Amino acid sequence: MDYNLTIIVPVFNEEENLIRVEEKLKEYTLSSRVKTQVLLVNDGSKDGSEKLMIEICDRNPEFNYISFEKNCGLSAAIKAGFDYSTTNLTGYIDSDLQTDPFDFDLLLEEIENYDLVTGYRHERKDSGIKNLSSHVANTVRNWFTHDGMDDTGCPLKIIRTDYAKRIPMFKGLHRFLPAMILLQGGRIKQVPIKHFPRIAGTPKFGLRNRLVKPLMDCFGYLWMKKNYINYKVYKKS
């Protein structure tokens, strides 16, 4: 079957969530407006995630997986998803399912005219400190990137795969995907989506990950922006 959209699902110690991931994403693939497959990326999980992922893929032909030898981080998992995607469009959703797979349809409505469409969690269901730290981090990133995005860390995105594959990822760069599309001369848009509390598993990011590390990553982004190579081939033999 020829697919049009690959949904990347990074997985790190999410055994408690994976059956729900299977159920929700299978339901979405059966009703999606485009032919959709799922790529589970095991980021060196230490629990039973890998075994469960293999079982899920064995019983669902539209599900595939890749597995890292060791934990490499969220940016590496997303980068691997981009590298292994074989469809024109590549989506991304977190395995905690705090966003709704059916909201991919909202992004698909806009992607024809854009190169990245990202969700915007306008009514977040997280703790006050988590919401505040994310707001501060997004504000600081906007000072550096001027990408106009209110929620660059939202774990629901669709990107044109040719643009995604040209992003030179490093740790933390998953927070700058809209800005990296702009560096390529691409077009970006944000769309309000639903957000839900985490109901299983353990959050992987704390206050340091949401404030200190993102600030350090901003300087990495500035170096990337200054040295980024962007070319377009207009003729070839």
PDB file of N, CA, C and O in Angstrom, residues 6 8 39 41 66 75-87 89-92 116 157-169 173-174 177 180-181:
ATOM      1  N   THR A   6       3.337   9.579   7.317  1.00  0.00           N
ATOM      2  CA  THR A   6       3.949   8.756   8.364  1.00  0.00           C
ATOM      3  C   THR A   6       3.883   9.523   9.671  1.00  0.00           C
ATOM      4  O   THR A   6       4.345  10.669   9.753  1.00  0.00           O
ATOM      5  N   ILE A   8       5.263   9.790  13.312  1.00  0.00           N
ATOM      6  CA  ILE A   8       6.340   9.379  14.210  1.00  0.00           C
ATOM      7  C   ILE A   8       5.834   9.415  15.651  1.00  0.00           C
ATOM      8  O   ILE A   8       5.232  10.401  16.079  1.00  0.00           O
ATOM      9  N   LEU A  39       5.071   5.057  12.698  1.00  0.00           N
ATOM     10  CA  LEU A  39       6.437   4.611  12.967  1.00  0.00           C
ATOM     11  C   LEU A  39       6.755   4.856  14.442  1.00  0.00           C
ATOM     12  O   LEU A  39       6.918   5.998  14.882  1.00  0.00           O
ATOM     13  N   VAL A  41       9.266   4.854  17.452  1.00  0.00           N
ATOM     14  CA  VAL A  41      10.722   4.976  17.596  1.00  0.00           C
ATOM     15  C   VAL A  41      11.072   4.739  19.052  1.00  0.00           C
ATOM     16  O   VAL A  41      10.823   5.573  19.922  1.00  0.00           O
ATOM     17  N   ILE A  66      11.356   1.217  14.864  1.00  0.00           N
ATOM     18  CA  ILE A  66      12.816   1.140  14.908  1.00  0.00           C
ATOM     19  C   ILE A  66      13.208   1.292  16.375  1.00  0.00           C
ATOM     20  O   ILE A  66      12.474   1.903  17.157  1.00  0.00           O
ATOM     21  N   SER A  75      15.102  14.593  20.436  1.00  0.00           N
ATOM     22  CA  SER A  75      15.529  15.112  19.134  1.00  0.00           C
ATOM     23  C   SER A  75      16.039  13.990  18.240  1.00  0.00           C
ATOM     24  O   SER A  75      15.757  13.963  17.035  1.00  0.00           O
ATOM     25  N   ALA A  76      16.804  13.058  18.808  1.00  0.00           N
ATOM     26  CA  ALA A  76      17.327  11.931  18.025  1.00  0.00           C
ATOM     27  C   ALA A  76      16.190  11.048  17.523  1.00  0.00           C
ATOM     28  O   ALA A  76      16.222  10.564  16.385  1.00  0.00           O
ATOM     29  N   ALA A  77      15.180  10.828  18.368  1.00  0.00           N
ATOM     30  CA  ALA A  77      14.047   9.987  17.961  1.00  0.00           C
ATOM     31  C   ALA A  77      13.282  10.637  16.810  1.00  0.00           C
ATOM     32  O   ALA A  77      12.880   9.962  15.856  1.00  0.00           O
ATOM     33  N   ILE A  78      13.077  11.945  16.896  1.00  0.00           N
ATOM     34  CA  ILE A  78      12.382  12.648  15.813  1.00  0.00           C
ATOM     35  C   ILE A  78      13.226  12.628  14.550  1.00  0.00           C
ATOM     36  O   ILE A  78      12.720  12.397  13.445  1.00  0.00           O
ATOM     37  N   LYS A  79      14.536  12.871  14.696  1.00  0.00           N
ATOM     38  CA  LYS A  79      15.431  12.845  13.533  1.00  0.00           C
ATOM     39  C   LYS A  79      15.407  11.476  12.857  1.00  0.00           C
ATOM     40  O   LYS A  79      15.362  11.377  11.612  1.00  0.00           O
ATOM     41  N   ALA A  80      15.441  10.403  13.638  1.00  0.00           N
ATOM     42  CA  ALA A  80      15.376   9.061  13.067  1.00  0.00           C
ATOM     43  C   ALA A  80      14.070   8.853  12.322  1.00  0.00           C
ATOM     44  O   ALA A  80      14.030   8.242  11.253  1.00  0.00           O
ATOM     45  N   GLY A  81      12.970   9.377  12.891  1.00  0.00           N
ATOM     46  CA  GLY A  81      11.683   9.289  12.207  1.00  0.00           C
ATOM     47  C   GLY A  81      11.716   9.987  10.861  1.00  0.00           C
ATOM     48  O   GLY A  81      11.221   9.458   9.863  1.00  0.00           O
ATOM     49  N   PHE A  82      12.308  11.185  10.822  1.00  0.00           N
ATOM     50  CA  PHE A  82      12.455  11.898   9.550  1.00  0.00           C
ATOM     51  C   PHE A  82      13.277  11.062   8.562  1.00  0.00           C
ATOM     52  O   PHE A  82      12.930  10.946   7.384  1.00  0.00           O
ATOM     53  N   ASP A  83      14.372  10.492   9.051  1.00  0.00           N
ATOM     54  CA  ASP A  83      15.271   9.729   8.180  1.00  0.00           C
ATOM     55  C   ASP A  83      14.587   8.502   7.598  1.00  0.00           C
ATOM     56  O   ASP A  83      14.842   8.130   6.444  1.00  0.00           O
ATOM     57  N   TYR A  84      13.737   7.855   8.379  1.00  0.00           N
ATOM     58  CA  TYR A  84      13.114   6.606   7.954  1.00  0.00           C
ATOM     59  C   TYR A  84      11.745   6.817   7.287  1.00  0.00           C
ATOM     60  O   TYR A  84      11.169   5.863   6.770  1.00  0.00           O
ATOM     61  N   SER A  85      11.247   8.032   7.279  1.00  0.00           N
ATOM     62  CA  SER A  85       9.959   8.300   6.644  1.00  0.00           C
ATOM     63  C   SER A  85      10.086   8.174   5.127  1.00  0.00           C
ATOM     64  O   SER A  85      11.039   8.670   4.521  1.00  0.00           O
ATOM     65  N   THR A  86       9.115   7.515   4.515  1.00  0.00           N
ATOM     66  CA  THR A  86       9.118   7.298   3.062  1.00  0.00           C
ATOM     67  C   THR A  86       7.914   7.941   2.386  1.00  0.00           C
ATOM     68  O   THR A  86       7.649   7.679   1.217  1.00  0.00           O
ATOM     69  N   THR A  87       7.190   8.780   3.115  1.00  0.00           N
ATOM     70  CA  THR A  87       5.980   9.403   2.582  1.00  0.00           C
ATOM     71  C   THR A  87       6.218  10.892   2.340  1.00  0.00           C
ATOM     72  O   THR A  87       7.189  11.476   2.845  1.00  0.00           O
ATOM     73  N   LEU A  89       4.489  13.344   3.483  1.00  0.00           N
ATOM     74  CA  LEU A  89       4.234  14.083   4.707  1.00  0.00           C
ATOM     75  C   LEU A  89       4.667  13.263   5.908  1.00  0.00           C
ATOM     76  O   LEU A  89       4.522  12.035   5.921  1.00  0.00           O
ATOM     77  N   THR A  90       5.204  13.950   6.922  1.00  0.00           N
ATOM     78  CA  THR A  90       5.599  13.283   8.159  1.00  0.00           C
ATOM     79  C   THR A  90       4.985  14.023   9.334  1.00  0.00           C
ATOM     80  O   THR A  90       5.131  15.249   9.458  1.00  0.00           O
ATOM     81  N   GLY A  91       4.272  13.283  10.178  1.00  0.00           N
ATOM     82  CA  GLY A  91       3.675  13.861  11.372  1.00  0.00           C
ATOM     83  C   GLY A  91       4.409  13.407  12.617  1.00  0.00           C
ATOM     84  O   GLY A  91       5.249  12.500  12.579  1.00  0.00           O
ATOM     85  N   TYR A  92       4.089  14.039  13.731  1.00  0.00           N
ATOM     86  CA  TYR A  92       4.734  13.710  15.002  1.00  0.00           C
ATOM     87  C   TYR A  92       3.716  13.880  16.124  1.00  0.00           C
ATOM     88  O   TYR A  92       2.981  14.861  16.172  1.00  0.00           O
ATOM     89  N   LEU A 116       5.138  23.390   7.071  1.00  0.00           N
ATOM     90  CA  LEU A 116       4.974  22.850   8.427  1.00  0.00           C
ATOM     91  C   LEU A 116       3.715  23.449   9.027  1.00  0.00           C
ATOM     92  O   LEU A 116       3.513  24.663   8.968  1.00  0.00           O
ATOM     93  N   LYS A 157       2.503  17.810  15.002  1.00  0.00           N
ATOM     94  CA  LYS A 157       2.988  18.566  13.853  1.00  0.00           C
ATOM     95  C   LYS A 157       2.873  17.720  12.594  1.00  0.00           C
ATOM     96  O   LYS A 157       2.916  16.489  12.654  1.00  0.00           O
ATOM     97  N   ILE A 158       2.757  18.399  11.454  1.00  0.00           N
ATOM     98  CA  ILE A 158       2.916  17.760  10.153  1.00  0.00           C
ATOM     99  C   ILE A 158       3.887  18.608   9.344  1.00  0.00           C
ATOM    100  O   ILE A 158       3.759  19.836   9.290  1.00  0.00           O
ATOM    101  N   ILE A 159       4.880  17.944   8.733  1.00  0.00           N
ATOM    102  CA  ILE A 159       5.919  18.619   7.963  1.00  0.00           C
ATOM    103  C   ILE A 159       6.037  17.936   6.606  1.00  0.00           C
ATOM    104  O   ILE A 159       5.909  16.711   6.501  1.00  0.00           O
ATOM    105  N   ARG A 160       6.294  18.724   5.578  1.00  0.00           N
ATOM    106  CA  ARG A 160       6.643  18.121   4.295  1.00  0.00           C
ATOM    107  C   ARG A 160       7.981  17.407   4.468  1.00  0.00           C
ATOM    108  O   ARG A 160       8.956  18.001   4.928  1.00  0.00           O
ATOM    109  N   THR A 161       8.015  16.137   4.098  1.00  0.00           N
ATOM    110  CA  THR A 161       9.163  15.286   4.434  1.00  0.00           C
ATOM    111  C   THR A 161      10.457  15.783   3.804  1.00  0.00           C
ATOM    112  O   THR A 161      11.530  15.666   4.419  1.00  0.00           O
ATOM    113  N   ASP A 162      10.404  16.348   2.605  1.00  0.00           N
ATOM    114  CA  ASP A 162      11.640  16.838   2.007  1.00  0.00           C
ATOM    115  C   ASP A 162      12.241  17.968   2.829  1.00  0.00           C
ATOM    116  O   ASP A 162      13.470  18.084   2.954  1.00  0.00           O
ATOM    117  N   TYR A 163      11.406  18.800   3.454  1.00  0.00           N
ATOM    118  CA  TYR A 163      11.910  19.833   4.362  1.00  0.00           C
ATOM    119  C   TYR A 163      12.441  19.204   5.652  1.00  0.00           C
ATOM    120  O   TYR A 163      13.493  19.599   6.165  1.00  0.00           O
ATOM    121  N   ALA A 164      11.715  18.231   6.175  1.00  0.00           N
ATOM    122  CA  ALA A 164      12.123  17.588   7.435  1.00  0.00           C
ATOM    123  C   ALA A 164      13.487  16.933   7.312  1.00  0.00           C
ATOM    124  O   ALA A 164      14.322  17.013   8.219  1.00  0.00           O
ATOM    125  N   LYS A 165      13.734  16.276   6.174  1.00  0.00           N
ATOM    126  CA  LYS A 165      14.999  15.564   5.998  1.00  0.00           C
ATOM    127  C   LYS A 165      16.193  16.512   5.884  1.00  0.00           C
ATOM    128  O   LYS A 165      17.337  16.090   6.086  1.00  0.00           O
ATOM    129  N   ARG A 166      15.955  17.775   5.560  1.00  0.00           N
ATOM    130  CA  ARG A 166      17.051  18.740   5.439  1.00  0.00           C
ATOM    131  C   ARG A 166      17.373  19.444   6.751  1.00  0.00           C
ATOM    132  O   ARG A 166      18.275  20.280   6.805  1.00  0.00           O
ATOM    133  N   ILE A 167      16.634  19.122   7.824  1.00  0.00           N
ATOM    134  CA  ILE A 167      16.905  19.758   9.114  1.00  0.00           C
ATOM    135  C   ILE A 167      18.104  19.068   9.769  1.00  0.00           C
ATOM    136  O   ILE A 167      18.054  17.872  10.055  1.00  0.00           O
ATOM    137  N   PRO A 168      19.199  19.793  10.028  1.00  0.00           N
ATOM    138  CA  PRO A 168      20.385  19.191  10.659  1.00  0.00           C
ATOM    139  C   PRO A 168      20.209  19.150  12.177  1.00  0.00           C
ATOM    140  O   PRO A 168      20.625  20.053  12.897  1.00  0.00           O
ATOM    141  N   MET A 169      19.581  18.102  12.683  1.00  0.00           N
ATOM    142  CA  MET A 169      19.177  18.056  14.083  1.00  0.00           C
ATOM    143  C   MET A 169      20.363  17.929  15.037  1.00  0.00           C
ATOM    144  O   MET A 169      21.346  17.251  14.747  1.00  0.00           O
ATOM    145  N   LEU A 173      16.998  20.505  19.336  1.00  0.00           N
ATOM    146  CA  LEU A 173      16.524  21.230  18.163  1.00  0.00           C
ATOM    147  C   LEU A 173      15.069  20.911  17.841  1.00  0.00           C
ATOM    148  O   LEU A 173      14.450  21.610  17.033  1.00  0.00           O
ATOM    149  N   HIS A 174      14.497  19.870  18.472  1.00  0.00           N
ATOM    150  CA  HIS A 174      13.075  19.598  18.234  1.00  0.00           C
ATOM    151  C   HIS A 174      12.206  20.773  18.677  1.00  0.00           C
ATOM    152  O   HIS A 174      11.064  20.898  18.251  1.00  0.00           O
ATOM    153  N   LEU A 177      11.719  23.438  15.378  1.00  0.00           N
ATOM    154  CA  LEU A 177      11.350  22.949  14.048  1.00  0.00           C
ATOM    155  C   LEU A 177      10.717  24.038  13.173  1.00  0.00           C
ATOM    156  O   LEU A 177      11.077  24.158  11.995  1.00  0.00           O
ATOM    157  N   MET A 180      13.469  26.216  11.886  1.00  0.00           N
ATOM    158  CA  MET A 180      14.322  25.543  10.912  1.00  0.00           C
ATOM    159  C   MET A 180      13.653  25.457   9.547  1.00  0.00           C
ATOM    160  O   MET A 180      14.331  25.445   8.515  1.00  0.00           O
ATOM    161  N   ILE A 181      12.333  25.397   9.514  1.00  0.00           N
ATOM    162  CA  ILE A 181      11.627  25.441   8.225  1.00  0.00           C
ATOM    163  C   ILE A 181      11.751  26.835   7.612  1.00  0.00           C
ATOM    164  O   ILE A 181      11.949  26.984   6.393  1.00  0.00           O
TER     165      ILE A 181
END
